């Protein structure tokens, strides 16, 4: 039997010898499950789970497999259906915590930050973004997703921003901690962005005077010309200075947000190489496909060509088998 | 599915190239192979199915992919229906012949492909039509795949030895006597060593060895080893088209993989245990002593590493360090299993929860012969590469004037 639902909060009990028992619930009815072994990393109370096993006489499922979500966004279909049926499903639930992706505000700010703010250190109240025109008094409006975006872009000054916004020591991802942000940004590790700050600081004064000319274009709600000017200058400074002094592997040591990008599981070469190989194989098939279509249109067949292409795809098939196969067993133990 | 269809395509293309037969079928397979990879994309990315690969699913994207499907598959098959009858069919052949063997291969592979298709789509169709939910899992595929693949693999050594157009199955069987013999010996030896019939493992091993020797026999027969003087053998070996070497190598690789699969499914063992420091877990002759837990930090994670000393018969042979990594920014924990290779077998060690008293729960797997699965695939890939380098396929290579008379009819 295969059951899906949520692990009922408060029901999880661990016994000796890796015995685990918990209840799976859809909000209305529960089924007790017992299992011996190691539960998955993402197995938690209140989270989605799928258990496979035999139903025993007492209504207890003796599970031989327990599967939890494979990453934060994944919800087994059975679980979704069960929750929908019991009316506990909220649309978009499975999508959390992709705040920065789903929230247009965050996205535009992110892009804006990328274009305009660059090496912003002290003027984060003047965030200019091409999509939303202007977010002047935005310090309080910035949520952490935005801040994380800054981090992601390796923009300095984010530490201060985060501290001001009061996100020190928050625990969930949405409220990422200052430490994490700083770690991400690479401040603690490398200390390079600081140098960049010092470098661009002097240019700011120089460019500040031209600010007023651009005020109308910006049509922003700002407090002073000078401040707009400085925002613009920051942007210019980013464009002018950043490319010159930008050290792609050091200054922006942040690294992509989710680890070395992608799912952490894909960080092993054995697994990371299988998607490109798969795509290679699929592209190979598209060539054989094109050949077939050409043959049908022309009403004749170049046998040797098709043979060669078929072989080429076959080669990728095998390579892919090796790689995807060899990666999975030790990267994804249950 | 695309890989099964692609393998069928690979083989039917041989018939088309050599004998000018099976043209329409080959074209259909080429269309199907690509269509199936598109269907796979659709199933996984649209959110219709939930699989390990369902990362970026999105119903809107699904509709888009569906539109692509209509254009490519619909267009391709329409063109096929319209134009295929106009293609001239070539070469006739008897059922027992090289072509016949390749057709057999195609039938098995496409049936296997269809089986997967049904297994995947039937639950969806059922749910759409009746609202009833069923899940099709491993039991279905185990039941349906073995009966398809055992005969396919058994027939594999026969194919290349068969003559084109009209083959002589008795003659081929005669040439495979050695392979049969060695296969039966392998069955007997496996049985004697393990003493179990129940799992059919000895037969699996026997089948693998039979195919392996069969692939060798193919080359031996072609170059006339043991029959002709050495100089002739050498000349023939050089003259033998690379595609023939490729075939033999690829088939050999299939056998190697088969051996690995049989070994792992039959003799794999695993053990789960909670360990305190300096306690030992033993499995299949290996003793792993837990030395303690160490904290480390990586570029963007912190990890708890459990150190284990591995001993075989009391002799230390290495250290295994499974770990739990915690990616703080993503609030994700991953398990980094440790593995140790012994010959073609491997030990996997993965870490479970850590207890308050410094104990860890671990899961230890012993996977005998598992490397053969991947090695077999490497050998297959080498076979593919070798036949790709065949002289005929080189761009601009002049056509050979005439085939050497010594070769069996190609």
CSV table of N, CA and C in Angstrom, one decimal, chain B residues 170-280:
chain,number,residue,atom,x,y,z
B,170,UNK,N,20.8,-23.6,-37.3
B,170,UNK,CA,21.6,-24.8,-36.7
B,170,UNK,C,23.1,-24.5,-36.8
B,171,UNK,N,23.5,-24.0,-37.9
B,171,UNK,CA,24.9,-23.7,-38.1
B,171,UNK,C,25.4,-22.7,-37.0
B,172,UNK,N,24.5,-21.7,-36.8
B,172,UNK,CA,24.9,-20.6,-35.8
B,172,UNK,C,24.9,-21.3,-34.4
B,173,UNK,N,23.9,-22.1,-34.1
B,173,UNK,CA,23.9,-22.7,-32.8
B,173,UNK,C,25.2,-23.6,-32.6
B,174,UNK,N,25.6,-24.2,-33.7
B,174,UNK,CA,26.8,-25.0,-33.7
B,174,UNK,C,28.0,-24.2,-33.3
B,175,UNK,N,28.1,-23.0,-33.9
B,175,UNK,CA,29.2,-22.1,-33.7
B,175,UNK,C,29.2,-21.5,-32.3
B,176,UNK,N,28.0,-21.6,-31.7
B,176,UNK,CA,27.8,-21.0,-30.4
B,176,UNK,C,28.0,-22.1,-29.3
B,177,UNK,N,28.4,-23.3,-29.7
B,177,UNK,CA,28.5,-24.4,-28.8
B,177,UNK,C,29.4,-24.0,-27.6
B,178,UNK,N,30.5,-23.4,-27.9
B,178,UNK,CA,31.4,-23.1,-26.8
B,178,UNK,C,30.7,-22.1,-25.8
B,179,UNK,N,30.1,-21.1,-26.4
B,179,UNK,CA,29.4,-20.2,-25.5
B,179,UNK,C,28.3,-20.8,-24.7
B,180,UNK,N,27.6,-21.8,-25.3
B,180,UNK,CA,26.6,-22.5,-24.5
B,180,UNK,C,27.3,-23.2,-23.4
B,181,UNK,N,28.3,-23.9,-23.7
B,181,UNK,CA,29.1,-24.8,-22.7
B,181,UNK,C,29.5,-23.9,-21.6
B,182,UNK,N,30.2,-22.8,-21.9
B,182,UNK,CA,30.7,-21.9,-20.8
B,182,UNK,C,29.6,-21.4,-20.0
B,183,UNK,N,28.5,-21.0,-20.7
B,183,UNK,CA,27.3,-20.5,-20.0
B,183,UNK,C,26.8,-21.5,-18.9
B,184,UNK,N,26.7,-22.8,-19.4
B,184,UNK,CA,26.2,-23.8,-18.5
B,184,UNK,C,27.2,-24.1,-17.3
B,185,UNK,N,28.5,-24.0,-17.6
B,185,UNK,CA,29.5,-24.2,-16.6
B,185,UNK,C,29.3,-23.0,-15.6
B,186,UNK,N,29.0,-21.8,-16.1
B,186,UNK,CA,28.9,-20.7,-15.2
B,186,UNK,C,27.7,-20.9,-14.3
B,187,UNK,N,26.6,-21.4,-14.9
B,187,UNK,CA,25.4,-21.7,-14.1
B,187,UNK,C,25.8,-22.7,-12.9
B,188,UNK,N,26.5,-23.7,-13.3
B,188,UNK,CA,26.8,-24.8,-12.3
B,188,UNK,C,27.7,-24.2,-11.3
B,189,UNK,N,28.7,-23.4,-11.7
B,189,UNK,CA,29.7,-22.8,-10.7
B,189,UNK,C,29.0,-21.9,-9.8
B,190,UNK,N,28.1,-21.0,-10.3
B,190,UNK,CA,27.4,-20.1,-9.5
B,190,UNK,C,26.5,-20.8,-8.5
B,191,UNK,N,25.9,-21.9,-9.0
B,191,UNK,CA,25.0,-22.6,-8.1
B,191,UNK,C,25.8,-23.3,-7.0
B,192,UNK,N,27.0,-23.9,-7.4
B,192,UNK,CA,27.8,-24.6,-6.4
B,192,UNK,C,28.3,-23.5,-5.3
B,193,UNK,N,28.6,-22.3,-5.8
B,193,UNK,CA,29.2,-21.4,-4.9
B,193,UNK,C,28.2,-20.8,-3.9
B,194,UNK,N,26.9,-20.6,-4.4
B,194,UNK,CA,25.9,-20.0,-3.6
B,194,UNK,C,24.9,-20.9,-3.0
B,195,UNK,N,24.7,-22.0,-3.8
B,195,UNK,CA,23.7,-23.0,-3.3
B,195,UNK,C,22.3,-22.5,-3.3
B,196,UNK,N,22.0,-21.6,-4.2
B,196,UNK,CA,20.6,-21.2,-4.2
B,196,UNK,C,20.0,-21.2,-5.7
B,197,UNK,N,18.9,-21.8,-5.8
B,197,UNK,CA,18.2,-21.8,-7.1
B,197,UNK,C,17.1,-20.7,-7.1
B,198,UNK,N,16.6,-20.4,-5.9
B,198,UNK,CA,15.4,-19.7,-5.8
B,198,UNK,C,15.4,-18.4,-6.6
B,199,UNK,N,16.5,-17.7,-6.5
B,199,UNK,CA,16.5,-16.3,-7.1
B,199,UNK,C,16.8,-16.3,-8.6
B,200,UNK,N,17.0,-17.5,-9.1
B,200,UNK,CA,17.3,-17.6,-10.6
B,200,UNK,C,18.6,-16.9,-10.9
B,201,UNK,N,19.4,-16.5,-9.9
B,201,UNK,CA,20.6,-15.8,-10.2
B,201,UNK,C,21.6,-16.6,-11.0
B,202,UNK,N,21.8,-17.9,-10.8
B,202,UNK,CA,22.7,-18.7,-11.6
B,202,UNK,C,22.3,-18.6,-13.1
B,203,UNK,N,21.0,-18.6,-13.4
B,203,UNK,CA,20.6,-18.5,-14.8
B,203,UNK,C,21.0,-17.1,-15.4
B,204,UNK,N,20.8,-16.1,-14.6
B,204,UNK,CA,21.2,-14.8,-15.0
B,204,UNK,C,22.7,-14.7,-15.3
B,205,UNK,N,23.5,-15.3,-14.4
B,205,UNK,CA,24.9,-15.3,-14.6
B,205,UNK,C,25.2,-16.1,-15.9
B,206,UNK,N,24.6,-17.2,-16.0
B,206,UNK,CA,24.8,-18.1,-17.2
B,206,UNK,C,24.5,-17.4,-18.4
B,207,UNK,N,23.4,-16.6,-18.4
B,207,UNK,CA,22.9,-15.9,-19.6
B,207,UNK,C,24.0,-14.8,-20.0
B,208,UNK,N,24.4,-14.1,-18.9
B,208,UNK,CA,25.4,-13.1,-19.1
B,208,UNK,C,26.7,-13.6,-19.8
B,209,UNK,N,27.2,-14.7,-19.2
B,209,UNK,CA,28.4,-15.3,-19.7
B,209,UNK,C,28.2,-15.8,-21.1
B,210,UNK,N,27.0,-16.4,-21.4
B,210,UNK,CA,26.7,-16.9,-22.7
B,210,UNK,C,26.8,-15.7,-23.8
B,211,UNK,N,26.2,-14.6,-23.4
B,211,UNK,CA,26.2,-13.5,-24.3
B,211,UNK,C,27.7,-13.0,-24.5
B,212,UNK,N,28.4,-13.0,-23.4
B,212,UNK,CA,29.8,-12.5,-23.5
B,212,UNK,C,30.6,-13.3,-24.4
B,213,UNK,N,30.6,-14.6,-24.2
B,213,UNK,CA,31.3,-15.5,-25.0
B,213,UNK,C,30.8,-15.5,-26.5
B,214,UNK,N,29.5,-15.3,-26.6
B,214,UNK,CA,28.9,-15.2,-27.9
B,214,UNK,C,29.4,-14.0,-28.7
B,215,UNK,N,29.6,-12.9,-28.0
B,215,UNK,CA,30.2,-11.7,-28.6
B,215,UNK,C,31.6,-12.0,-29.1
B,216,UNK,N,32.4,-12.7,-28.2
B,216,UNK,CA,33.7,-13.0,-28.6
B,216,UNK,C,33.7,-14.0,-29.8
B,217,UNK,N,32.8,-15.0,-29.7
B,217,UNK,CA,32.7,-16.0,-30.8
B,217,UNK,C,32.5,-15.3,-32.1
B,218,UNK,N,31.7,-14.2,-32.1
B,218,UNK,CA,31.4,-13.5,-33.3
B,218,UNK,C,32.7,-13.0,-34.0
B,219,UNK,N,33.6,-12.4,-33.2
B,219,UNK,CA,34.8,-11.9,-33.7
B,219,UNK,C,35.8,-13.1,-34.1
B,220,UNK,N,35.8,-14.0,-33.2
B,220,UNK,CA,36.7,-15.2,-33.5
B,220,UNK,C,36.3,-15.9,-34.8
B,221,UNK,N,35.0,-16.0,-35.1
B,221,UNK,CA,34.5,-16.6,-36.3
B,221,UNK,C,34.9,-15.8,-37.5
B,222,UNK,N,34.8,-14.5,-37.4
B,222,UNK,CA,35.0,-13.6,-38.5
B,222,UNK,C,36.5,-13.6,-38.9
B,223,UNK,N,37.4,-13.6,-37.9
B,223,UNK,CA,38.8,-13.5,-38.2
B,223,UNK,C,39.4,-14.9,-38.4
B,224,UNK,N,38.6,-16.0,-38.1
B,224,UNK,CA,39.0,-17.3,-38.3
B,224,UNK,C,40.1,-17.8,-37.3
B,225,UNK,N,40.0,-17.2,-36.1
B,225,UNK,CA,41.0,-17.6,-35.1
B,225,UNK,C,40.9,-19.1,-34.8
B,226,UNK,N,42.0,-19.8,-34.5
B,226,UNK,CA,42.1,-21.2,-34.3
B,226,UNK,C,41.9,-22.1,-35.5
B,227,UNK,N,41.5,-21.5,-36.6
B,227,UNK,CA,41.3,-22.3,-37.8
B,227,UNK,C,42.3,-21.9,-38.9
B,228,UNK,N,42.7,-20.7,-39.0
B,228,UNK,CA,43.5,-20.3,-40.0
B,228,UNK,C,44.9,-20.0,-39.5
B,229,UNK,N,45.9,-19.9,-40.3
B,229,UNK,CA,47.2,-19.5,-39.8
B,229,UNK,C,47.2,-18.1,-39.3
B,230,UNK,N,48.2,-17.8,-38.5
B,230,UNK,CA,48.1,-16.5,-37.8
B,230,UNK,C,48.1,-15.3,-38.7
B,231,UNK,N,48.9,-15.4,-39.8
B,231,UNK,CA,49.0,-14.3,-40.7
B,231,UNK,C,47.6,-13.9,-41.3
B,232,UNK,N,46.9,-14.9,-41.7
B,232,UNK,CA,45.5,-14.7,-42.2
B,232,UNK,C,44.6,-14.1,-41.2
B,233,UNK,N,44.8,-14.6,-39.9
B,233,UNK,CA,43.9,-14.0,-38.9
B,233,UNK,C,44.2,-12.6,-38.7
B,234,UNK,N,45.5,-12.2,-38.7
B,234,UNK,CA,45.9,-10.8,-38.5
B,234,UNK,C,45.3,-10.0,-39.6
B,235,UNK,N,45.5,-10.5,-40.8
B,235,UNK,CA,45.0,-9.7,-42.0
B,235,UNK,C,43.5,-9.5,-41.9
B,236,UNK,N,42.8,-10.5,-41.5
B,236,UNK,CA,41.3,-10.4,-41.4
B,236,UNK,C,40.9,-9.5,-40.3
B,237,UNK,N,41.7,-9.6,-39.2
B,237,UNK,CA,41.3,-8.7,-38.0
B,237,UNK,C,41.5,-7.2,-38.4
B,238,UNK,N,42.5,-6.9,-39.2
B,238,UNK,CA,42.7,-5.6,-39.7
B,238,UNK,C,41.6,-5.2,-40.7
B,239,UNK,N,41.3,-6.1,-41.5
B,239,UNK,CA,40.3,-5.9,-42.6
B,239,UNK,C,38.9,-5.8,-42.1
B,240,UNK,N,38.7,-6.4,-40.9
B,240,UNK,CA,37.3,-6.4,-40.4
B,240,UNK,C,36.8,-5.0,-40.1
B,241,UNK,N,35.6,-4.7,-40.7
B,241,UNK,CA,35.1,-3.3,-40.5
B,241,UNK,C,35.0,-3.0,-39.0
B,242,UNK,N,35.2,-1.7,-38.7
B,242,UNK,CA,35.2,-1.3,-37.3
B,242,UNK,C,33.8,-1.5,-36.7
B,243,UNK,N,32.8,-1.4,-37.6
B,243,UNK,CA,31.4,-1.5,-37.1
B,243,UNK,C,31.2,-3.0,-36.6
B,244,UNK,N,31.9,-3.9,-37.2
B,244,UNK,CA,31.8,-5.3,-36.7
B,244,UNK,C,32.4,-5.4,-35.3
B,245,UNK,N,33.6,-4.8,-35.1
B,245,UNK,CA,34.2,-4.7,-33.8
B,245,UNK,C,33.2,-4.0,-32.8
B,246,UNK,N,32.6,-3.0,-33.3
B,246,UNK,CA,31.7,-2.2,-32.5
B,246,UNK,C,30.6,-3.0,-32.0
B,247,UNK,N,30.0,-3.8,-32.9
B,247,UNK,CA,28.9,-4.7,-32.5
B,247,UNK,C,29.3,-5.6,-31.4
B,248,UNK,N,30.4,-6.3,-31.7
B,248,UNK,CA,30.9,-7.3,-30.7
B,248,UNK,C,31.1,-6.6,-29.3
B,249,UNK,N,31.7,-5.5,-29.4
B,249,UNK,CA,32.1,-4.8,-28.1
B,249,UNK,C,30.8,-4.3,-27.4
B,250,UNK,N,29.9,-3.8,-28.2
B,250,UNK,CA,28.6,-3.3,-27.5
B,250,UNK,C,27.9,-4.5,-26.9
B,251,UNK,N,27.8,-5.6,-27.7
B,251,UNK,CA,27.1,-6.7,-27.1
B,251,UNK,C,27.8,-7.3,-25.9
B,252,UNK,N,29.1,-7.3,-25.9
B,252,UNK,CA,29.9,-7.7,-24.8
B,252,UNK,C,29.5,-6.8,-23.6
B,253,UNK,N,29.4,-5.5,-23.8
B,253,UNK,CA,29.1,-4.6,-22.8
B,253,UNK,C,27.7,-4.8,-22.2
B,254,UNK,N,26.7,-5.2,-23.0
B,254,UNK,CA,25.4,-5.5,-22.5
B,254,UNK,C,25.5,-6.7,-21.5
B,255,UNK,N,26.4,-7.7,-21.9
B,255,UNK,CA,26.5,-8.9,-21.0
B,255,UNK,C,27.2,-8.5,-19.7
B,256,UNK,N,28.1,-7.6,-19.8
B,256,UNK,CA,28.8,-7.2,-18.5
B,256,UNK,C,27.8,-6.5,-17.6
B,257,UNK,N,27.0,-5.6,-18.2
B,257,UNK,CA,26.0,-4.9,-17.5
B,257,UNK,C,25.0,-5.9,-16.8
B,258,UNK,N,24.6,-6.9,-17.7
B,258,UNK,CA,23.7,-7.9,-17.2
B,258,UNK,C,24.2,-8.6,-15.9
B,259,UNK,N,25.5,-9.0,-16.0
B,259,UNK,CA,26.1,-9.6,-14.9
B,259,UNK,C,26.1,-8.7,-13.6
B,260,UNK,N,26.4,-7.5,-13.8
B,260,UNK,CA,26.3,-6.5,-12.7
B,260,UNK,C,24.9,-6.5,-12.1
B,261,UNK,N,23.9,-6.4,-13.0
B,261,UNK,CA,22.5,-6.3,-12.5
B,261,UNK,C,22.1,-7.5,-11.7
B,262,UNK,N,22.5,-8.7,-12.3
B,262,UNK,CA,22.1,-9.9,-11.6
B,262,UNK,C,22.9,-9.9,-10.2
B,263,UNK,N,24.1,-9.6,-10.2
B,263,UNK,CA,24.9,-9.6,-9.0
B,263,UNK,C,24.3,-8.7,-7.9
B,264,UNK,N,24.0,-7.5,-8.3
B,264,UNK,CA,23.5,-6.5,-7.3
B,264,UNK,C,22.1,-6.9,-6.8
B,265,UNK,N,21.2,-7.3,-7.7
B,265,UNK,CA,19.9,-7.6,-7.3
B,265,UNK,C,19.9,-8.9,-6.4
B,266,UNK,N,20.8,-9.8,-6.6
B,266,UNK,CA,20.7,-11.0,-5.9
B,266,UNK,C,21.5,-11.0,-4.6
B,267,UNK,N,22.7,-10.4,-4.6
B,267,UNK,CA,23.6,-10.6,-3.5
B,267,UNK,C,23.8,-9.3,-2.7
B,268,UNK,N,23.1,-8.2,-3.1
B,268,UNK,CA,23.3,-7.0,-2.3
B,268,UNK,C,22.8,-7.2,-0.9
B,269,UNK,N,23.5,-6.6,0.1
B,269,UNK,CA,23.0,-6.7,1.4
B,269,UNK,C,23.1,-5.3,2.1
B,270,UNK,N,22.3,-5.0,3.0
B,270,UNK,CA,22.3,-3.8,3.7
B,270,UNK,C,22.0,-3.9,5.2
B,271,UNK,N,22.5,-3.0,6.0
B,271,UNK,CA,22.3,-3.1,7.4
B,271,UNK,C,22.1,-1.7,7.9
B,272,UNK,N,21.2,-1.5,8.9
B,272,UNK,CA,20.9,-0.2,9.5
B,272,UNK,C,21.2,-0.4,11.0
B,273,UNK,N,21.9,0.5,11.5
B,273,UNK,CA,22.3,0.4,12.9
B,273,UNK,C,22.5,1.8,13.5
B,274,UNK,N,22.3,1.9,14.8
B,274,UNK,CA,22.7,3.1,15.5
B,274,UNK,C,24.0,2.8,16.2
B,275,UNK,N,25.0,3.6,16.1
B,275,UNK,CA,26.4,3.3,16.6
B,275,UNK,C,26.8,4.4,17.5
B,276,UNK,N,27.5,4.0,18.6
B,276,UNK,CA,28.2,5.0,19.5
B,276,UNK,C,29.6,5.0,19.0
B,277,UNK,N,30.4,6.0,19.4
B,277,UNK,CA,31.8,6.0,19.0
B,277,UNK,C,32.5,4.7,19.5
B,278,UNK,N,33.4,4.3,18.6
B,278,UNK,CA,34.2,3.0,18.8
B,278,UNK,C,33.4,1.8,18.7
B,279,UNK,N,32.1,1.9,18.3
B,279,UNK,CA,31.4,0.6,18.0
B,279,UNK,C,31.6,0.3,16.6
B,280,UNK,N,31.3,-1.0,16.3
B,280,UNK,CA,31.6,-1.5,15.0
B,280,UNK,C,30.3,-2.1,14.3
